[in-house]
Coordinates of C-alpha atoms and ligand atoms in Angstrom, one line a residue:
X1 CA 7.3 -40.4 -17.8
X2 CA 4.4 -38.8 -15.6
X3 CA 5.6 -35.1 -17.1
X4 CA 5.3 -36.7 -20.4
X5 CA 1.6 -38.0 -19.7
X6 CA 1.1 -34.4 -18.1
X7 CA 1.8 -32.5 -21.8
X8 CA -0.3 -34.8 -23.4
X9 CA -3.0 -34.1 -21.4
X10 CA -2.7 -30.6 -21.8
X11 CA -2.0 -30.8 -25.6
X12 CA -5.2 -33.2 -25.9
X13 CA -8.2 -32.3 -23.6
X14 CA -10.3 -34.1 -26.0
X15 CA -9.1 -37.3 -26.8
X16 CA -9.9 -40.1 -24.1
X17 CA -7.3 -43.0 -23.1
X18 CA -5.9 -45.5 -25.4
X19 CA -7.8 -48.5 -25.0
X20 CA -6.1 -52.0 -24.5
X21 CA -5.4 -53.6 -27.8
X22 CA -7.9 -56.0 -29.2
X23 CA -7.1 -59.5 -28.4
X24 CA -6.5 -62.3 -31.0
X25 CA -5.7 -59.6 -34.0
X26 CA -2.2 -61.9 -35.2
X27 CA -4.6 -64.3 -37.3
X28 CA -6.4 -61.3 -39.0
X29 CA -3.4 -59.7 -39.8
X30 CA -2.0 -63.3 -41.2
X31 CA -4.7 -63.8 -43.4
X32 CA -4.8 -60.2 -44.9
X33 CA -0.6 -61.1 -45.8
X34 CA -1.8 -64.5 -47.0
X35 CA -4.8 -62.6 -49.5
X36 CA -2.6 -60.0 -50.9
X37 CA -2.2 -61.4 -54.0
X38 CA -5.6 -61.5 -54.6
X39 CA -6.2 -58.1 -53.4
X40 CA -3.6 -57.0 -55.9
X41 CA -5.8 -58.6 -58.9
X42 CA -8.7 -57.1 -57.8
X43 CA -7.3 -53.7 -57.3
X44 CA -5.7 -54.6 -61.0
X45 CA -9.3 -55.4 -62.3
X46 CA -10.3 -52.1 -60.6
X47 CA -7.4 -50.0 -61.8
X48 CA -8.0 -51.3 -65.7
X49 CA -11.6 -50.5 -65.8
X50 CA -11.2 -46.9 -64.7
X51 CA -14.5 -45.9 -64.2
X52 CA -15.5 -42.6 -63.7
X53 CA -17.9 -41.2 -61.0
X54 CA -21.3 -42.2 -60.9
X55 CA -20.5 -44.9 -64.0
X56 CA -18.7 -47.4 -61.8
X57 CA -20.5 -50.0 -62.4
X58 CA -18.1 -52.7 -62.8
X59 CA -15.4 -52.0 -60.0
X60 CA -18.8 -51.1 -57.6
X61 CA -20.1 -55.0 -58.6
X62 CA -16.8 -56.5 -58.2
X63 CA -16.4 -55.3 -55.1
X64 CA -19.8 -56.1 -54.1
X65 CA -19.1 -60.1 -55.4
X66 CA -15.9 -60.0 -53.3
X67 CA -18.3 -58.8 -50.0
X68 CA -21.4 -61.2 -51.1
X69 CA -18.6 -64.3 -51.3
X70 CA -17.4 -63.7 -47.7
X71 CA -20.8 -64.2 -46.4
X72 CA -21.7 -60.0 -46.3
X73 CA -25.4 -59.3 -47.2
X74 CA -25.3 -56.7 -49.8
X75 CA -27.7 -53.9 -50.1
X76 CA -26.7 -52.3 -53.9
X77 CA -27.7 -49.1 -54.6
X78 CA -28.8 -46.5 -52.2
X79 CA -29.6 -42.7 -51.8
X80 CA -30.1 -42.6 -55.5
X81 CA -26.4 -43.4 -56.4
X82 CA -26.6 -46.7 -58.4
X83 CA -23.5 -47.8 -57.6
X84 CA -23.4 -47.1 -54.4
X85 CA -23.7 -50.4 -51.8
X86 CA -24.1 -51.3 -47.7
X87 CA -21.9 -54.5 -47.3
X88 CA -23.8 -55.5 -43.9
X89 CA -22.3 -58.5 -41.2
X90 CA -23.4 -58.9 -37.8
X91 CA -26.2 -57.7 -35.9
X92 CA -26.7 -55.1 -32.4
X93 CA -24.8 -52.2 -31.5
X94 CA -22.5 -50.7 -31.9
X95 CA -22.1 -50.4 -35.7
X96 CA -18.6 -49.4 -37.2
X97 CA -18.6 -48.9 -41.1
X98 CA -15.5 -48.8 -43.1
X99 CA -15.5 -46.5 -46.3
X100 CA -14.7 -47.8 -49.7
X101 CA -14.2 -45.1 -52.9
X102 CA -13.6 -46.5 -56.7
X103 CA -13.8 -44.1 -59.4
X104 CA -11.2 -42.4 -61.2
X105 CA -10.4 -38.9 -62.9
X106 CA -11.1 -37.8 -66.8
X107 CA -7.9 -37.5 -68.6
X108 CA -5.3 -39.7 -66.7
X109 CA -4.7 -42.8 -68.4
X110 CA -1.3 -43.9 -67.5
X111 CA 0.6 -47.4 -68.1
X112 CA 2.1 -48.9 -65.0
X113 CA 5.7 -47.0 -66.5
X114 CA 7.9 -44.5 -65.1
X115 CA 7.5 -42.1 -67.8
X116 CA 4.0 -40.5 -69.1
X117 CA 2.5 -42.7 -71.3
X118 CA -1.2 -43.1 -71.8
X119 CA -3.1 -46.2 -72.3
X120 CA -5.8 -44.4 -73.8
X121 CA -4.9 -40.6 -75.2
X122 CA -7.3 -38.9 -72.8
X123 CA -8.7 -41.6 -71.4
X124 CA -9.7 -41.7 -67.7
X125 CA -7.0 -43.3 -65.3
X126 CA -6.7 -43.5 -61.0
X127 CA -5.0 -40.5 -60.4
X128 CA -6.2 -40.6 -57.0
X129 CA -6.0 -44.3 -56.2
X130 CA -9.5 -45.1 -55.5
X131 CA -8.5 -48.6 -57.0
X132 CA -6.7 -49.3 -53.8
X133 CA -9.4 -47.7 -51.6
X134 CA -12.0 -49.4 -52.4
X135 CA -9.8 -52.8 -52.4
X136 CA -8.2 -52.1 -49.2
X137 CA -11.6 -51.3 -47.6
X138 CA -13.2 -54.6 -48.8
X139 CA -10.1 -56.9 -47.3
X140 CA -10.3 -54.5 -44.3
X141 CA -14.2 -55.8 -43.6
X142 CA -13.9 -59.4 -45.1
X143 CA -10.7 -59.4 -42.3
X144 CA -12.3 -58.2 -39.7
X145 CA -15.3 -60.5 -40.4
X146 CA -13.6 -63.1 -39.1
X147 CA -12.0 -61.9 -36.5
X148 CA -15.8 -61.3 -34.9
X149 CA -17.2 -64.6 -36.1
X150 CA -14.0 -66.5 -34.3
X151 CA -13.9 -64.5 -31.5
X152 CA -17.5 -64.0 -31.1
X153 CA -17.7 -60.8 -31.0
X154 CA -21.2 -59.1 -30.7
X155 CA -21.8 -55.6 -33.5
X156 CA -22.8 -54.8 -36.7
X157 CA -19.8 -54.2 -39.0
X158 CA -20.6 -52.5 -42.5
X159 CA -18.4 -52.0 -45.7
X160 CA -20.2 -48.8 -47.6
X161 CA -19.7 -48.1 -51.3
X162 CA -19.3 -44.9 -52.0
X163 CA -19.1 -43.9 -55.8
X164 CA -18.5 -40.3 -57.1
X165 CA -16.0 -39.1 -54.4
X166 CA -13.7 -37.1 -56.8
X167 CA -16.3 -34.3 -57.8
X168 CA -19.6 -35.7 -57.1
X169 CA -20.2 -35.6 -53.5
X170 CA -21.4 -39.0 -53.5
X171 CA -21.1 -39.3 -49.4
X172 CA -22.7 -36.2 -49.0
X173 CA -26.3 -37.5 -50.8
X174 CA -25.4 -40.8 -48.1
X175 CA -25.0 -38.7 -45.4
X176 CA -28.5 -36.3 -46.5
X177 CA -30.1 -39.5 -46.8
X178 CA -29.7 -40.9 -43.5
X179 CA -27.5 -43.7 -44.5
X180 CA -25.1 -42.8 -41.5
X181 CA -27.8 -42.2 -39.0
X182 CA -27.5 -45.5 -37.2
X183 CA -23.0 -45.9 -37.6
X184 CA -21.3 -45.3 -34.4
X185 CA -17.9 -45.0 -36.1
X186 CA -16.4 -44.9 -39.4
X187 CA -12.9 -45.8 -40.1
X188 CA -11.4 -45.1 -44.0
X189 CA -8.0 -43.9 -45.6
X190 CA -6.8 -42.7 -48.5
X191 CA -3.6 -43.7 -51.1
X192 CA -0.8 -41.1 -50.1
X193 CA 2.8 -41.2 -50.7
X194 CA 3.1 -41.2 -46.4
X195 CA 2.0 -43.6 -43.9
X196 CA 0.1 -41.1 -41.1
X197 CA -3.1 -41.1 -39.6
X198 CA -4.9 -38.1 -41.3
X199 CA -5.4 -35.2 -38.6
X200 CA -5.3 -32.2 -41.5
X201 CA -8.7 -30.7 -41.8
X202 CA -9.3 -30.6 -45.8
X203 CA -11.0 -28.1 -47.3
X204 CA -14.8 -27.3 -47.5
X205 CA -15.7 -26.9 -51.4
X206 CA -19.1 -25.7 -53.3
X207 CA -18.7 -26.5 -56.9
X208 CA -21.0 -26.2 -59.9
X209 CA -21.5 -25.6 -63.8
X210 CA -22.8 -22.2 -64.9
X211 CA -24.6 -22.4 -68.7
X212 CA -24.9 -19.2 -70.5
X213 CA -27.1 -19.4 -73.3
X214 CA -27.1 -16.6 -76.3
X215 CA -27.8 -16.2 -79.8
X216 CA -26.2 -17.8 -82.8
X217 CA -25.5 -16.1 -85.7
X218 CA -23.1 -15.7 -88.9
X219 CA -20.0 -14.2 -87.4
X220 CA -18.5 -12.0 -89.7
X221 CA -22.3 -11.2 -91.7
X222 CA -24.4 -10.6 -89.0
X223 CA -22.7 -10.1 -85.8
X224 CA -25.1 -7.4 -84.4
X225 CA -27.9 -10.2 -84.3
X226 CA -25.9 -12.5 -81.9
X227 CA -25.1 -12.5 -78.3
X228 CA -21.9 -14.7 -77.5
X229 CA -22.6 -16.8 -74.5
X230 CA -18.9 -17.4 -74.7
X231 CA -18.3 -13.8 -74.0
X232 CA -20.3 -14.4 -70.9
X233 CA -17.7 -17.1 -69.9
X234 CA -15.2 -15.1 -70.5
X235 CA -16.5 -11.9 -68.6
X236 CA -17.2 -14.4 -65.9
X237 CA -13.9 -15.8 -65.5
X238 CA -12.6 -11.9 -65.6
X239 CA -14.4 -10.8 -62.8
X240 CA -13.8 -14.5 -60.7
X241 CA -9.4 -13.6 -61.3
X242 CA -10.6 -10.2 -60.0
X243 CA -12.0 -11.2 -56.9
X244 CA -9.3 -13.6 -55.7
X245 CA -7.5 -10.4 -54.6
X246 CA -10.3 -9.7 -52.6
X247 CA -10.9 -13.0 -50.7
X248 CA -9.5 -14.3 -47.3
X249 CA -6.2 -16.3 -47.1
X250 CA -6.4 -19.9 -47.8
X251 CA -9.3 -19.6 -50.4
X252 CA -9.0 -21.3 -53.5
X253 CA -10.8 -20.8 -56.4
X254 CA -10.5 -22.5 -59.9
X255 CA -12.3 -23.4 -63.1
X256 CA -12.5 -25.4 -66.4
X257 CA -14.3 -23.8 -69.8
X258 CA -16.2 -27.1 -70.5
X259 CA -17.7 -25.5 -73.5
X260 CA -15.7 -23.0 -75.3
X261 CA -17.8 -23.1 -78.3
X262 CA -17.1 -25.2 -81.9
X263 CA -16.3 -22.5 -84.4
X264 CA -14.7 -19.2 -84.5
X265 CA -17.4 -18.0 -87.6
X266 CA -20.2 -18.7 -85.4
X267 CA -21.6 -16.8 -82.4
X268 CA -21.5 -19.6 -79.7
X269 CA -25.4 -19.3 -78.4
X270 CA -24.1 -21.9 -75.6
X271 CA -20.9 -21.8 -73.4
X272 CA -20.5 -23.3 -70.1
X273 CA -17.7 -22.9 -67.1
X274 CA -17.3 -25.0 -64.1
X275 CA -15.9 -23.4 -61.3
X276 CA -14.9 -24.9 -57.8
X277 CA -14.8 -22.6 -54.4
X278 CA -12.8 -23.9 -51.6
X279 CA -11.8 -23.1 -48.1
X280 CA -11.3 -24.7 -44.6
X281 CA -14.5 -23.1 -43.5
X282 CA -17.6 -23.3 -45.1
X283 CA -18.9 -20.4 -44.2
X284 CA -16.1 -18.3 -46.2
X285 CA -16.8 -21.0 -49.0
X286 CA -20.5 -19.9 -49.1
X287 CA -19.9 -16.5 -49.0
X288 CA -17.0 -16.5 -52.2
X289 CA -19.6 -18.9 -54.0
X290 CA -22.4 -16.7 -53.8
X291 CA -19.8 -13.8 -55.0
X292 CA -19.4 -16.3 -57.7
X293 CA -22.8 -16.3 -58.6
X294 CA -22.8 -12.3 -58.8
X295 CA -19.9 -12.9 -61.3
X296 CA -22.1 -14.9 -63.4
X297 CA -25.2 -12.6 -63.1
X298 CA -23.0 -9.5 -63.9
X299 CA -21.2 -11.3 -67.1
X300 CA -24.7 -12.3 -68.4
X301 CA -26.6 -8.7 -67.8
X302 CA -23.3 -7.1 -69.7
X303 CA -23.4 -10.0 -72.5
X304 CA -27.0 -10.0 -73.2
X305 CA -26.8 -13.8 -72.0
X306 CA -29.1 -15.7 -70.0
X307 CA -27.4 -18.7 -67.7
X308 CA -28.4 -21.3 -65.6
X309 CA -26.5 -23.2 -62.6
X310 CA -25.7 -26.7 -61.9
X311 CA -24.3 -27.2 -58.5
X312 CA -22.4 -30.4 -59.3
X313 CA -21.0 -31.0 -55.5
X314 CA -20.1 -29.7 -51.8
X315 CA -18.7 -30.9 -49.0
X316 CA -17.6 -30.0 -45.4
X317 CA -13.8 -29.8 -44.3
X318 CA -13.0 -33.1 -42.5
X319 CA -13.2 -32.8 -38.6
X320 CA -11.2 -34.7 -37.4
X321 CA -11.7 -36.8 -34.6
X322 CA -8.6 -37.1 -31.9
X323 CA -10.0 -40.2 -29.8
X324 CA -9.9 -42.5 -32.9
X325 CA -7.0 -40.9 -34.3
X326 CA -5.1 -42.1 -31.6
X327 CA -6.5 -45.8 -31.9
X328 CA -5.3 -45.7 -35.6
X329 CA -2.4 -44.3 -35.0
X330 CA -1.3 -47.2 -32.6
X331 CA -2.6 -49.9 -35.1
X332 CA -0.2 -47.9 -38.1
X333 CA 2.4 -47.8 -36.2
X334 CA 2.1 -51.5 -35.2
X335 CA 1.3 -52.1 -39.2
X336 CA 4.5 -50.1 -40.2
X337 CA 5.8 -48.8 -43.8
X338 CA 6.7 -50.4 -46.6
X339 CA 10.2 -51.7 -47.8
X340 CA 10.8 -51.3 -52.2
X341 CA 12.3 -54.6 -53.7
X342 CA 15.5 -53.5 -55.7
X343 CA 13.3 -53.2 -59.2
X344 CA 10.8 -50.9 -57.4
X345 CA 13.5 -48.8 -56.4
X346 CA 14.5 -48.7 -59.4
X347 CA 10.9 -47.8 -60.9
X348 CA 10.8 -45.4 -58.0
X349 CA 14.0 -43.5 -58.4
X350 CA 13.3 -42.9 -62.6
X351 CA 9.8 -41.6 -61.5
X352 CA 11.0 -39.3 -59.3
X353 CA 12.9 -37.8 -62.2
X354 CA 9.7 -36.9 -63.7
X355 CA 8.7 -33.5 -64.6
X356 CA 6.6 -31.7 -61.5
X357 CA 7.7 -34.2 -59.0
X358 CA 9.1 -33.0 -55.1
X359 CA 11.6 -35.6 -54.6
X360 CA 11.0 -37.3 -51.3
X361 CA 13.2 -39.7 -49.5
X362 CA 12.1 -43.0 -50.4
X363 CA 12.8 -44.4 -47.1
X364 CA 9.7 -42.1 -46.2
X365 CA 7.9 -45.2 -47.3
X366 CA 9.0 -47.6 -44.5
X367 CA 8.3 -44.8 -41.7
X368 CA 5.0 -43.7 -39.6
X369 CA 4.6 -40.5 -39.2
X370 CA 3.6 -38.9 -36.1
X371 CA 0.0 -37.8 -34.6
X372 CA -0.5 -34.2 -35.7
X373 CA -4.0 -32.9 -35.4
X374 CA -5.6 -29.9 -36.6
X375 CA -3.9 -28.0 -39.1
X376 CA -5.5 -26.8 -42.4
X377 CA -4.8 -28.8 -45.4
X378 CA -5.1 -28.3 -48.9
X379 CA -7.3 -31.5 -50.2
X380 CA -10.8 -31.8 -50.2
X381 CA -13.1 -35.3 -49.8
X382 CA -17.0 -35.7 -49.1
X383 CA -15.3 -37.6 -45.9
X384 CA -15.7 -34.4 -44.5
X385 CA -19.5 -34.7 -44.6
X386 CA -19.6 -37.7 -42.8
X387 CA -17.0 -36.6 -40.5
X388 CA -19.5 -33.7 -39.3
X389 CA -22.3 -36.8 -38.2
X390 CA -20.4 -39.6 -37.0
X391 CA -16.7 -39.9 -35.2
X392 CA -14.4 -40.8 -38.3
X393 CA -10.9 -41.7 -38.4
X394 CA -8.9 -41.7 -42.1
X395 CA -5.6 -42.4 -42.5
X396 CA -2.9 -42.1 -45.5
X397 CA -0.8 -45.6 -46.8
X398 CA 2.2 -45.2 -49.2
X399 CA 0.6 -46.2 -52.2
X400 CA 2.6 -43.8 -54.0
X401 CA 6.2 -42.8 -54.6
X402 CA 7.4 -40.2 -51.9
X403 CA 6.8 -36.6 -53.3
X404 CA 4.2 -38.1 -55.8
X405 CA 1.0 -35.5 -56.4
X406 CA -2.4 -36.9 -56.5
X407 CA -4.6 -36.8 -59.5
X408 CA -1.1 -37.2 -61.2
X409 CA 0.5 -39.8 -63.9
X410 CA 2.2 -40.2 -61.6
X411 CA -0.1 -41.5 -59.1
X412 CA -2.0 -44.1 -61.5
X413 CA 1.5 -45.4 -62.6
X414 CA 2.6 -46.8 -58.9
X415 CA -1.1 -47.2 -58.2
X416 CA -1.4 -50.2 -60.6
X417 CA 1.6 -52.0 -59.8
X418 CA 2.9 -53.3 -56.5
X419 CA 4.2 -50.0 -55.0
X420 CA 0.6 -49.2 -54.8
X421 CA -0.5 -53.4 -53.8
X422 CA 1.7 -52.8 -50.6
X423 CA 0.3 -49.7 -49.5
X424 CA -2.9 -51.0 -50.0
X425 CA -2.4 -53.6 -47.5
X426 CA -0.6 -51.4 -45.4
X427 CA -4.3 -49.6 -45.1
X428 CA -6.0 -53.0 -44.7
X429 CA -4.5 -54.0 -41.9
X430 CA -4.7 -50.8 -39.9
X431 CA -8.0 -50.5 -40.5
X432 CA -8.7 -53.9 -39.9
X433 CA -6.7 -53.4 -36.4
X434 CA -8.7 -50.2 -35.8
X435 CA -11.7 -51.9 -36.3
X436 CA -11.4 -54.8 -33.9
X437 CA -10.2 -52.0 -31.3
X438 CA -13.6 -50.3 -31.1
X439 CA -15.6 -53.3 -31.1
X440 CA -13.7 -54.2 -28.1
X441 CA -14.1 -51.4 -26.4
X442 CA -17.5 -49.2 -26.8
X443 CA -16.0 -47.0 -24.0
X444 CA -14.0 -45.4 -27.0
X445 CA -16.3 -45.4 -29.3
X446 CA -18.5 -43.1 -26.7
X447 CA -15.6 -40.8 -25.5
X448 CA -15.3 -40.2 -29.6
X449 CA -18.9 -39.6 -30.0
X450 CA -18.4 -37.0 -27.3
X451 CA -15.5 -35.5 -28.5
X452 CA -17.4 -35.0 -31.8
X453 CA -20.5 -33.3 -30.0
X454 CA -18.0 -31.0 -28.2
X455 CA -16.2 -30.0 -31.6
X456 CA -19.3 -29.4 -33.5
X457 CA -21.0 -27.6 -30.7
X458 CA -24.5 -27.9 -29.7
X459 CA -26.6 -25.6 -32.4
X460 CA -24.9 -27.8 -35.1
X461 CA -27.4 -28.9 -37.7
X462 CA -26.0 -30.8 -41.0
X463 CA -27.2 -28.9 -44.0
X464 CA -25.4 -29.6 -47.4
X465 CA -25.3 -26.5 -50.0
X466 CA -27.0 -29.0 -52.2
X467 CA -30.3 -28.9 -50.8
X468 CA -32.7 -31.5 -51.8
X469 CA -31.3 -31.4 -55.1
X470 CA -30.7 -36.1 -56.7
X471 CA -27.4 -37.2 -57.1
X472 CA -26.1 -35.4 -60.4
X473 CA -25.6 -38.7 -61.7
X474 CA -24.1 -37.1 -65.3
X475 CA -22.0 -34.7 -63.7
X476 CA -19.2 -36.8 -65.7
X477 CA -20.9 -37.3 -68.8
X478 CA -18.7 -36.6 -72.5
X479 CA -15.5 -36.8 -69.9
X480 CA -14.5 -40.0 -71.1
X481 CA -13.9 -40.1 -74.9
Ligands
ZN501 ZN1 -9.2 -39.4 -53.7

């Protein structure tokens, strides 16, 4: 036993001891069980509406309701994001706010089937379950509520809306804005086909829309006279598949031709290309951007194009933070996994026999996974920006069908039925638990605030690549048809 305690030590310098549990938890925990069926409708509501970043305005106002209703004093709207909300309870220090995403992705409708089948051909769907993230988050805080009011517990617990994760950087405007100046800790998760506490770093990721803009004219009668700024697109993109030979490890960089022109006998005078640039480390993301840029300079010169650029989004890799890790991962593992009723195993096994699906043990639902912190992951979230300013702790529920790909039919199928209902709770009540955890014990809250200045050093400064730029509130506009 002591050697064991030894290796950990060694293994985590960082990380301070486990604090006791939070007393009286068992009746929060009850009443989350006892609300799950209207936490499923709501997520329903949520998952039917489909909004798209920046344009939630109905699942941001339901949720809102659902807060207002439990006695939260709602704040809607804030750093310029319009759907944006601070759910606020409680009063004094210190204040712990748990994140809540809804919007969904262009393109994925999906019915609640095991096969791909569209509600609305090329309509919008939750491909990354932000239905159930947003829910969870909101019975998370309405939970934990009363779990201070009964037990008296002193702090100021706040529920954030944030709109415009997938693309928009909607946290990162938040964070710019100073909404996070005053939080001590932030607890969120995220729909996953595992139930772990999320220790993987993400990626870092500057993303924008370059514009070329030429001149029209007659195709085949006067050709000489225009200047294709689809040309430039395409020159662009040439040069971009060159460079990734020339990039470090790990960078990933890929694009969308979001206008392609309308008709072959005209010289297109506008084209447009949107390009993402990602890596674990900003730095490297900075530096293949701005070779980016050169791409779109060279392709216009050689085009006799002009373009413009609209930075759309960026966001810092997630740091994550080992002290509250640790909490969560004692309040997961006291949560536990999930268990499939015979007709969800059935729904389950017939999706797995999809197309472009990793088939998983589906027992992988009912486990926790270990603690593993620090190795580079693949996704990217603007949790990352807030993870860089206050100590935050995320972890994964199995919304989704082991071996299940986000931003997949596959995802918004089990996401709107109740695969995706018990994963959400799942995430509730771990939250919930990690929540009353740090209000009961600011001596963790502080050895996490210290284990964040230590990892970010002492010359760190947050700066987002989108400068002082609003909110590009109509990044998703003509997504949706
Ligand atoms: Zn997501």
């Amino acid at each position: 036993m002591r050697s064991f305690a030894v290796l950990l030590a060694v293994a985590s310098p960082i990380a301070a001891q486990l604090p006791k549990p939070a007393a009286n938890t068992a009746p929060m925990v009850s009443s989350l069980d006892a609300s799950a069926a209207h936490y499923a409708s709501v997520a329903k509501q949520i998952w039917s509406l489909a909004e798209v970043g920046y344009m939630e305005e109905k699942s941001s106002a339901l949720l809102q309701s659902e807060l207002k209703n439990a006695g939260f004093a709602v704040k809607p709207g804030v750093a310029g994001e319009p759907t944006a909300f601070v759910a606020e309870f409680g009063s004094g220090k210190p204040v712990i706010a748990i994140l809540g995403e809804f919007d969904a992705l262009p393109g994925l409708s999906q019915d609640t089937v095991p096969e791909r089948k569209p509600l609305r051909t090329g309509g919008p769907g939750h491909g990354c379950g932000h239905n159930l993230f947003g829910t969870a988050s909101t019975a998370a805080a309405i939970a934990l509520k009363e779990w201070m009011q009964t037990n008296k517990v002193k702090g100021t617990l706040r529920m954030i809306g944030t709109p415009a994760e997938e693309g928009g950087s909607g946290k990162v405007y938040m964070v710019r804005d100073g909404v996070f100046n005053d939080v001590d800790a932030v607890i969120a998760w995220h729909p996953g086909d595992d139930n772990s506490v999320t220790g993987e770093r993400t990626m870092a990721t500057i993303t924008g829309k370059f514009r070329f803009h030429g001149v029209s004219a007659h195709a085949a009668a006067a050709p000489e006279r225009g200047r294709s700024a689809v040309d430039a697109v395409e020159a662009m993109d040439v040069m971009t598949n060159m460079l990734r030979e020339h990039v470090p490890d790990g960078t990933r960089i890929h694009y969308v031709i979001t206008n392609g022109g309308r008709a072959p006998n005209v010289v297109p005078d506008e084209g447009e290309v949107y390009y993402y640039v990602r890596h674990v480390d900003m730095a490297i993301v900075k530096d293949v951007w701005s070779r980016v840029v050169n791409a779109a300079k060279g392709a216009a010169l050689g085009t006799g194009t002009t373009y413009d650029l609209q930075l759309v989004g960026s966001v810092y890799s997630l740091l994550p933070n080992e002290t509250l890790a640790k909490v969560q991962q004692r309040s997961l593992e006291k949560v536990g996994g999930l268990t499939y009723t015979a007709e969800e195993r059935a729904f389950a096994e017939r999706l797995q026999k999809s197309d472009a699906f990793t088939a998983v043990p589906l027992e992988t639902a009912a486990k926790v996974k270990p603690l593993a912190i620090g190795a580079p992951g693949t996704a990217s979230t603007d949790v990352g920006d807030v993870s860089w300013v206050v100590p935050t702790v995320q972890l994964s529920a199995a919304t989704w069908v082991p071996g299940t790909a986000a931003h997949s039919w596959q995802a918004v199928a089990a996401g709107g039925m109740t695969i995706g209902y018990k994963g959400m709770m799942v995430a509730a009540k771990t939250m919930a638990l990690t929540g009353a955890d740090l209000f009961s014990s600011p001596a963790t809250v502080d050895a996490a605030k210290a284990e964040l200045n230590t990892k970010r050093g002492p010359a760190f400064k947050y700066e987002t690549a989108l400068g002082t730029q609003p909110p590009q509130l109509d990044y998703r506009k003509g997504s949706v048809p």
